[in-house]
mmCIF file of C-alpha atoms and ligand atoms in Angstrom:
data_model
loop_
_atom_site.group_PDB
_atom_site.id
_atom_site.type_symbol
_atom_site.label_atom_id
_atom_site.label_comp_id
_atom_site.label_asym_id
_atom_site.label_seq_id
_atom_site.Cartn_x
_atom_site.Cartn_y
_atom_site.Cartn_z
ATOM 1 C CA MET A 1 52.984 -53.285 42.825
ATOM 2 C CA GLN A 2 51.206 -50.740 40.732
ATOM 3 C CA ILE A 3 49.360 -47.769 42.257
ATOM 4 C CA GLU A 4 46.969 -45.521 40.040
ATOM 5 C CA ILE A 5 46.124 -41.974 42.057
ATOM 6 C CA ALA A 6 42.771 -40.367 40.778
ATOM 7 C CA THR A 7 42.675 -36.554 42.142
ATOM 8 C CA LEU A 8 41.779 -32.705 40.882
ATOM 9 C CA PHE A 9 45.453 -32.202 42.053
ATOM 10 C CA PRO A 10 47.644 -34.580 40.051
ATOM 11 C CA GLU A 11 50.647 -32.286 40.154
ATOM 12 C CA MET A 12 50.699 -32.123 44.011
ATOM 13 C CA CYS A 13 50.957 -35.781 44.108
ATOM 14 C CA GLU A 14 53.364 -36.181 41.441
ATOM 15 C CA ALA A 15 55.823 -33.659 43.072
ATOM 16 C CA VAL A 16 55.981 -35.642 46.381
ATOM 17 C CA LEU A 17 55.796 -39.089 44.568
ATOM 18 C CA SER A 18 59.095 -37.604 42.369
ATOM 19 C CA THR A 19 60.994 -36.952 45.622
ATOM 20 C CA SER A 20 63.264 -39.094 47.889
ATOM 21 C CA ILE A 21 63.230 -43.081 48.382
ATOM 22 C CA ILE A 22 59.495 -43.003 46.386
ATOM 23 C CA GLY A 23 61.142 -41.278 43.514
ATOM 24 C CA ARG A 24 64.162 -43.136 43.137
ATOM 25 C CA ALA A 25 62.061 -46.584 43.543
ATOM 26 C CA ARG A 26 60.125 -45.298 40.537
ATOM 27 C CA THR A 27 62.839 -44.501 38.371
ATOM 28 C CA LYS A 28 64.387 -47.819 39.108
ATOM 29 C CA GLY A 29 61.156 -49.545 37.916
ATOM 30 C CA ALA A 30 60.646 -50.898 41.476
ATOM 31 C CA LEU A 31 57.013 -49.393 41.774
ATOM 32 C CA THR A 32 54.812 -47.958 39.200
ATOM 33 C CA VAL A 33 52.513 -45.125 40.326
ATOM 34 C CA ASN A 34 50.587 -43.027 37.995
ATOM 35 C CA CYS A 35 48.720 -39.913 39.121
ATOM 36 C CA HIS A 36 45.099 -39.118 36.903
ATOM 37 C CA GLN A 37 43.473 -35.659 36.418
ATOM 38 C CA ILE A 38 39.695 -36.693 37.382
ATOM 39 C CA ARG A 39 38.820 -33.221 35.162
ATOM 40 C CA ASP A 40 40.262 -34.789 32.174
ATOM 41 C CA TYR A 41 37.018 -37.336 32.263
ATOM 42 C CA THR A 42 34.303 -34.757 32.734
ATOM 43 C CA THR A 43 31.667 -34.518 29.658
ATOM 44 C CA ASP A 44 30.895 -31.034 30.834
ATOM 45 C CA LYS A 45 30.882 -28.271 28.441
ATOM 46 C CA HIS A 46 32.661 -26.010 30.975
ATOM 47 C CA ASN A 47 34.972 -28.613 32.274
ATOM 48 C CA ARG A 48 32.952 -28.762 35.742
ATOM 49 C CA VAL A 49 33.467 -31.546 38.100
ATOM 50 C CA ASP A 50 31.407 -30.412 41.346
ATOM 51 C CA ASP A 51 27.836 -29.244 41.927
ATOM 52 C CA SER A 52 25.925 -28.099 45.035
ATOM 53 C CA PRO A 53 24.407 -30.628 47.102
ATOM 54 C CA PHE A 54 20.944 -31.853 46.850
ATOM 55 C CA GLY A 55 19.156 -30.997 49.915
ATOM 56 C CA GLY A 56 20.990 -28.001 50.558
ATOM 57 C CA GLY A 57 23.966 -26.920 52.704
ATOM 58 C CA MET A 58 27.727 -25.743 52.335
ATOM 59 C CA GLY A 59 30.309 -26.366 49.821
ATOM 60 C CA MET A 60 30.338 -28.387 46.558
ATOM 61 C CA VAL A 61 30.044 -32.166 45.911
ATOM 62 C CA MET A 62 31.921 -33.822 43.125
ATOM 63 C CA GLN A 63 29.746 -35.456 40.555
ATOM 64 C CA ALA A 64 29.887 -39.016 39.801
ATOM 65 C CA GLN A 65 30.019 -38.740 36.173
ATOM 66 C CA PRO A 66 34.025 -37.876 35.951
ATOM 67 C CA VAL A 67 34.820 -39.942 38.989
ATOM 68 C CA TYR A 68 33.228 -43.004 37.224
ATOM 69 C CA ASP A 69 34.758 -42.461 33.964
ATOM 70 C CA CYS A 70 38.295 -42.000 35.131
ATOM 71 C CA TRP A 71 37.828 -45.135 36.827
ATOM 72 C CA LYS A 72 36.761 -47.179 34.188
ATOM 73 C CA ALA A 73 39.654 -45.745 31.438
ATOM 74 C CA VAL A 74 42.215 -46.402 34.032
ATOM 75 C CA LEU A 75 40.974 -49.977 35.113
ATOM 76 C CA ALA A 76 40.849 -50.534 31.065
ATOM 77 C CA GLN A 77 44.586 -49.763 30.948
ATOM 78 C CA SER A 78 45.586 -52.984 32.521
ATOM 79 C CA GLU A 79 44.845 -56.688 32.888
ATOM 80 C CA LEU A 80 46.111 -56.602 36.584
ATOM 81 C CA PRO A 81 43.063 -57.139 39.190
ATOM 82 C CA THR A 82 42.599 -53.715 40.839
ATOM 83 C CA HIS A 83 41.506 -53.091 44.524
ATOM 84 C CA THR A 84 39.684 -49.765 44.743
ATOM 85 C CA ILE A 85 40.342 -47.502 47.725
ATOM 86 C CA TYR A 86 38.478 -44.303 48.814
ATOM 87 C CA LEU A 87 40.547 -42.370 51.485
ATOM 88 C CA SER A 88 38.113 -40.812 53.823
ATOM 89 C CA PRO A 89 37.916 -40.054 57.626
ATOM 90 C CA LYS A 90 34.645 -42.396 57.408
ATOM 91 C CA GLY A 91 37.038 -45.696 56.577
ATOM 92 C CA LYS A 92 38.775 -48.127 58.514
ATOM 93 C CA THR A 93 41.865 -46.593 60.424
ATOM 94 C CA LEU A 94 44.820 -47.861 58.359
ATOM 95 C CA THR A 95 47.383 -50.131 60.397
ATOM 96 C CA GLN A 96 50.664 -51.567 59.484
ATOM 97 C CA GLN A 97 49.103 -54.835 59.218
ATOM 98 C CA ARG A 98 46.701 -53.612 56.516
ATOM 99 C CA VAL A 99 49.490 -51.818 54.672
ATOM 100 C CA ARG A 100 51.358 -55.070 54.470
ATOM 101 C CA GLU A 101 48.514 -57.093 52.973
ATOM 102 C CA LEU A 102 47.586 -53.847 50.716
ATOM 103 C CA ALA A 103 51.544 -54.181 49.668
ATOM 104 C CA GLU A 104 50.706 -57.878 48.284
ATOM 105 C CA MET A 105 48.080 -56.726 45.910
ATOM 106 C CA PRO A 106 48.936 -56.261 41.995
ATOM 107 C CA ARG A 107 47.024 -52.882 41.632
ATOM 108 C CA LEU A 108 45.466 -50.301 43.783
ATOM 109 C CA PHE A 109 43.106 -47.514 42.447
ATOM 110 C CA LEU A 110 43.388 -44.786 44.865
ATOM 111 C CA LEU A 111 40.361 -42.340 44.855
ATOM 112 C CA CYS A 112 40.927 -38.425 46.414
ATOM 113 C CA GLY A 113 38.029 -36.543 47.168
ATOM 114 C CA HIS A 114 37.996 -32.960 47.336
ATOM 115 C CA TYR A 115 35.415 -30.358 48.774
ATOM 116 C CA GLU A 116 32.428 -31.596 50.877
ATOM 117 C CA GLY A 117 32.349 -35.161 49.507
ATOM 118 C CA ILE A 118 31.729 -37.258 46.147
ATOM 119 C CA ASP A 119 28.347 -38.468 44.997
ATOM 120 C CA GLN A 120 27.728 -41.676 47.278
ATOM 121 C CA ARG A 121 26.070 -43.392 43.984
ATOM 122 C CA VAL A 122 29.540 -43.404 42.268
ATOM 123 C CA LEU A 123 31.133 -44.543 45.554
ATOM 124 C CA ASP A 124 28.806 -47.442 46.038
ATOM 125 C CA LYS A 125 29.403 -48.475 42.420
ATOM 126 C CA ILE A 126 33.294 -48.626 42.438
ATOM 127 C CA VAL A 127 34.937 -48.579 45.807
ATOM 128 C CA ASP A 128 36.007 -52.101 47.495
ATOM 129 C CA GLU A 129 37.353 -50.552 50.693
ATOM 130 C CA GLU A 130 37.040 -46.988 52.311
ATOM 131 C CA ILE A 131 40.321 -46.130 54.216
ATOM 132 C CA SER A 132 41.052 -43.622 56.928
ATOM 133 C CA ILE A 133 44.902 -42.549 57.741
ATOM 134 C CA GLY A 134 43.635 -41.206 61.550
ATOM 135 C CA ASP A 135 40.644 -39.449 63.286
ATOM 136 C CA TYR A 136 41.303 -35.964 61.928
ATOM 137 C CA VAL A 137 39.897 -34.042 58.964
ATOM 138 C CA VAL A 138 42.006 -32.669 56.077
ATOM 139 C CA THR A 139 41.018 -30.746 53.307
ATOM 140 C CA GLY A 140 41.186 -33.539 50.552
ATOM 141 C CA GLY A 141 41.989 -36.983 50.001
ATOM 142 C CA GLU A 142 45.557 -36.460 48.334
ATOM 143 C CA LEU A 143 47.662 -36.297 51.529
ATOM 144 C CA PRO A 144 45.985 -39.291 52.751
ATOM 145 C CA ALA A 145 46.465 -41.185 49.200
ATOM 146 C CA LEU A 146 50.278 -40.270 49.617
ATOM 147 C CA ILE A 147 50.808 -41.602 52.737
ATOM 148 C CA LEU A 148 49.035 -44.759 52.087
ATOM 149 C CA THR A 149 51.151 -44.887 48.683
ATOM 150 C CA ASP A 150 54.245 -44.326 50.689
ATOM 151 C CA ALA A 151 53.601 -46.939 53.539
ATOM 152 C CA VAL A 152 52.735 -49.623 51.040
ATOM 153 C CA ALA A 153 55.691 -48.710 48.526
ATOM 154 C CA ARG A 154 58.264 -49.114 51.501
ATOM 155 C CA MET A 155 57.138 -52.454 52.079
ATOM 156 C CA CYS A 156 57.777 -53.515 48.227
ATOM 157 C CA GLU A 157 60.788 -55.230 46.994
ATOM 158 C CA ASN A 158 63.896 -53.136 46.125
ATOM 159 C CA VAL A 159 62.151 -49.729 47.229
ATOM 160 C CA LEU A 160 64.165 -49.256 50.277
ATOM 161 C CA PRO A 161 67.822 -48.619 49.586
ATOM 162 C CA SER A 162 69.120 -51.380 52.174
ATOM 163 C CA PRO A 163 67.414 -54.640 52.384
ATOM 164 C CA ASP A 164 68.292 -54.263 56.177
ATOM 165 C CA ALA A 165 65.898 -51.554 56.786
ATOM 166 C CA TYR A 166 63.009 -53.457 54.928
ATOM 167 C CA THR A 167 63.540 -56.569 57.239
ATOM 168 C CA GLU A 168 63.767 -55.001 60.698
ATOM 169 C CA GLU A 169 61.684 -51.953 61.461
ATOM 170 C CA SER A 170 59.650 -52.063 58.315
ATOM 171 C CA HIS A 171 58.291 -55.282 59.313
ATOM 172 C CA PHE A 172 56.912 -53.425 62.262
ATOM 173 C CA SER A 173 57.865 -55.725 65.123
ATOM 174 C CA GLY A 174 54.799 -54.365 67.305
ATOM 175 C CA LEU A 175 57.141 -52.419 69.457
ATOM 176 C CA LEU A 176 58.430 -48.577 68.892
ATOM 177 C CA GLU A 177 61.702 -47.850 67.636
ATOM 178 C CA TYR A 178 64.926 -47.366 70.187
ATOM 179 C CA PRO A 179 66.474 -44.038 69.685
ATOM 180 C CA GLN A 180 69.132 -43.117 67.374
ATOM 181 C CA TYR A 181 72.370 -41.093 67.379
ATOM 182 C CA THR A 182 75.125 -39.848 65.232
ATOM 183 C CA ARG A 183 78.322 -37.574 65.175
ATOM 184 C CA PRO A 184 79.401 -35.617 67.227
ATOM 185 C CA GLU A 185 79.600 -37.605 70.305
ATOM 186 C CA VAL A 186 79.036 -34.647 72.328
ATOM 187 C CA TRP A 187 76.435 -32.123 71.412
ATOM 188 C CA GLU A 188 75.404 -28.990 73.680
ATOM 189 C CA GLY A 189 77.314 -30.939 76.583
ATOM 190 C CA GLU A 190 74.700 -33.979 75.844
ATOM 191 C CA ALA A 191 76.780 -37.338 75.458
ATOM 192 C CA VAL A 192 75.844 -40.376 73.285
ATOM 193 C CA PRO A 193 74.788 -43.429 75.514
ATOM 194 C CA PRO A 194 78.498 -44.887 75.923
ATOM 195 C CA VAL A 195 77.364 -48.381 75.100
ATOM 196 C CA LEU A 196 76.536 -47.371 71.439
ATOM 197 C CA LEU A 197 80.716 -46.421 71.184
ATOM 198 C CA SER A 198 81.439 -49.625 72.801
ATOM 199 C CA GLY A 199 81.835 -51.898 69.437
ATOM 200 C CA HIS A 200 80.289 -54.691 71.512
ATOM 201 C CA HIS A 201 77.524 -55.782 69.110
ATOM 202 C CA LYS A 202 75.486 -57.862 71.554
ATOM 203 C CA ASN A 203 75.338 -55.073 74.182
ATOM 204 C CA ILE A 204 74.288 -52.761 71.698
ATOM 205 C CA ALA A 205 71.485 -55.158 70.452
ATOM 206 C CA ALA A 206 70.415 -55.431 74.127
ATOM 207 C CA TRP A 207 70.359 -51.755 74.768
ATOM 208 C CA ARG A 208 68.233 -51.076 71.725
ATOM 209 C CA ALA A 209 65.959 -53.883 72.855
ATOM 210 C CA GLU A 210 65.375 -52.578 76.086
ATOM 211 C CA GLU A 211 65.085 -48.949 74.902
ATOM 212 C CA SER A 212 62.166 -50.355 72.451
ATOM 213 C CA GLN A 213 60.438 -51.977 75.300
ATOM 214 C CA ARG A 214 61.019 -49.079 78.061
ATOM 215 C CA ILE A 215 59.711 -46.379 75.159
ATOM 216 C CA THR A 216 56.583 -48.482 74.197
ATOM 217 C CA ALA A 217 55.527 -49.415 77.753
ATOM 218 C CA GLU A 218 55.860 -45.683 78.450
ATOM 219 C CA ARG A 219 54.059 -43.990 75.423
ATOM 220 C CA ARG A 220 51.839 -46.893 73.879
ATOM 221 C CA PRO A 221 50.379 -49.010 76.590
ATOM 222 C CA ASP A 222 48.026 -50.409 73.822
ATOM 223 C CA LEU A 223 50.789 -51.999 72.072
ATOM 224 C CA TRP A 224 52.952 -52.637 75.301
ATOM 225 C CA ALA A 225 49.868 -54.960 76.196
ATOM 226 C CA LYS A 226 49.292 -56.775 72.955
ATOM 227 C CA TRP A 227 53.425 -57.265 72.516
ATOM 228 C CA SER A 228 54.072 -58.595 75.970
ATOM 229 C CA ASN A 229 51.181 -61.148 76.002
ATOM 230 C CA LYS A 230 52.704 -62.930 72.653
HETATM 231 C C1 4FM B 1 38.107 -36.550 51.998
HETATM 232 C C2 4FM B 1 37.881 -34.280 52.396
HETATM 233 C C3 4FM B 1 37.298 -36.370 50.812
HETATM 234 C C4 4FM B 1 36.978 -34.180 51.212
HETATM 235 C C5 4FM B 1 38.506 -35.260 52.628
HETATM 236 C C6 4FM B 1 36.731 -35.408 50.708
HETATM 237 C C7 4FM B 1 40.955 -38.462 55.638
HETATM 238 C C8 4FM B 1 41.460 -38.909 56.631
HETATM 239 C C9 4FM B 1 40.757 -36.834 55.397
HETATM 240 C C10 4FM B 1 39.523 -35.580 53.641
HETATM 241 N N1 4FM B 1 40.886 -39.511 54.226
HETATM 242 N N2 4FM B 1 41.828 -40.190 55.917
HETATM 243 N N3 4FM B 1 41.319 -38.620 57.780
HETATM 244 N N4 4FM B 1 40.052 -36.581 54.254
HETATM 245 O O1 4FM B 1 40.454 -36.282 56.403
HETATM 246 O O2 4FM B 1 41.455 -40.483 54.731
HETATM 247 CL CL1 4FM B 1 35.552 -35.543 49.310
#
């Protein structure tokens, strides 16, 4: 899997993606992520990438030219078929199902907007799919692109440290996870559920399955309805 991120804040993306599990996966070569500075592609002599909106109104709009030239240049760097995604609250909400499908694609181009928006004409020309990470608004597309990258990356082979983690919860059974406990056995007077100390693997698995179902029914009646009907 290869992911290209086009942004006005590549250092912000690079910092996050050099850390922890994704950072390690990139070092190992299990995953390729490249961050691109859209400003590097402006033809404006003052390096401008934004301007005030036609029709008036607050704030600034990212211009079509630097975004389009960045996209063309990055696409030309590889033969791989590339799926272009624009992160925006207007997009279809991301689900684990869509994450799994995106993880099967050879190459993604993630476009991050900032300010009040991007000129619609370049979006119409290059964007295959608009995706939202949820019904709330953040200041730019970078954090949403990082969330998408993280969610997709962990579905790719050799990214998660243990292949176990990869098969169980990462393939998302449709239920919420059971609670986890670690040492000490008693903390602030609260003991760990005794079954987890029993060494009885069948009982432990049964307890975890029950807890998953209980928590899902309690907190997410929507997920519970889907799961218990199939
Ligand atoms: C997006 C701000 C584009 C400015 C945003 C521009 C969001 C979301 C989001 C903010 N993206 N899911 N929710 N973006 O709030 O994906 Cl130009």
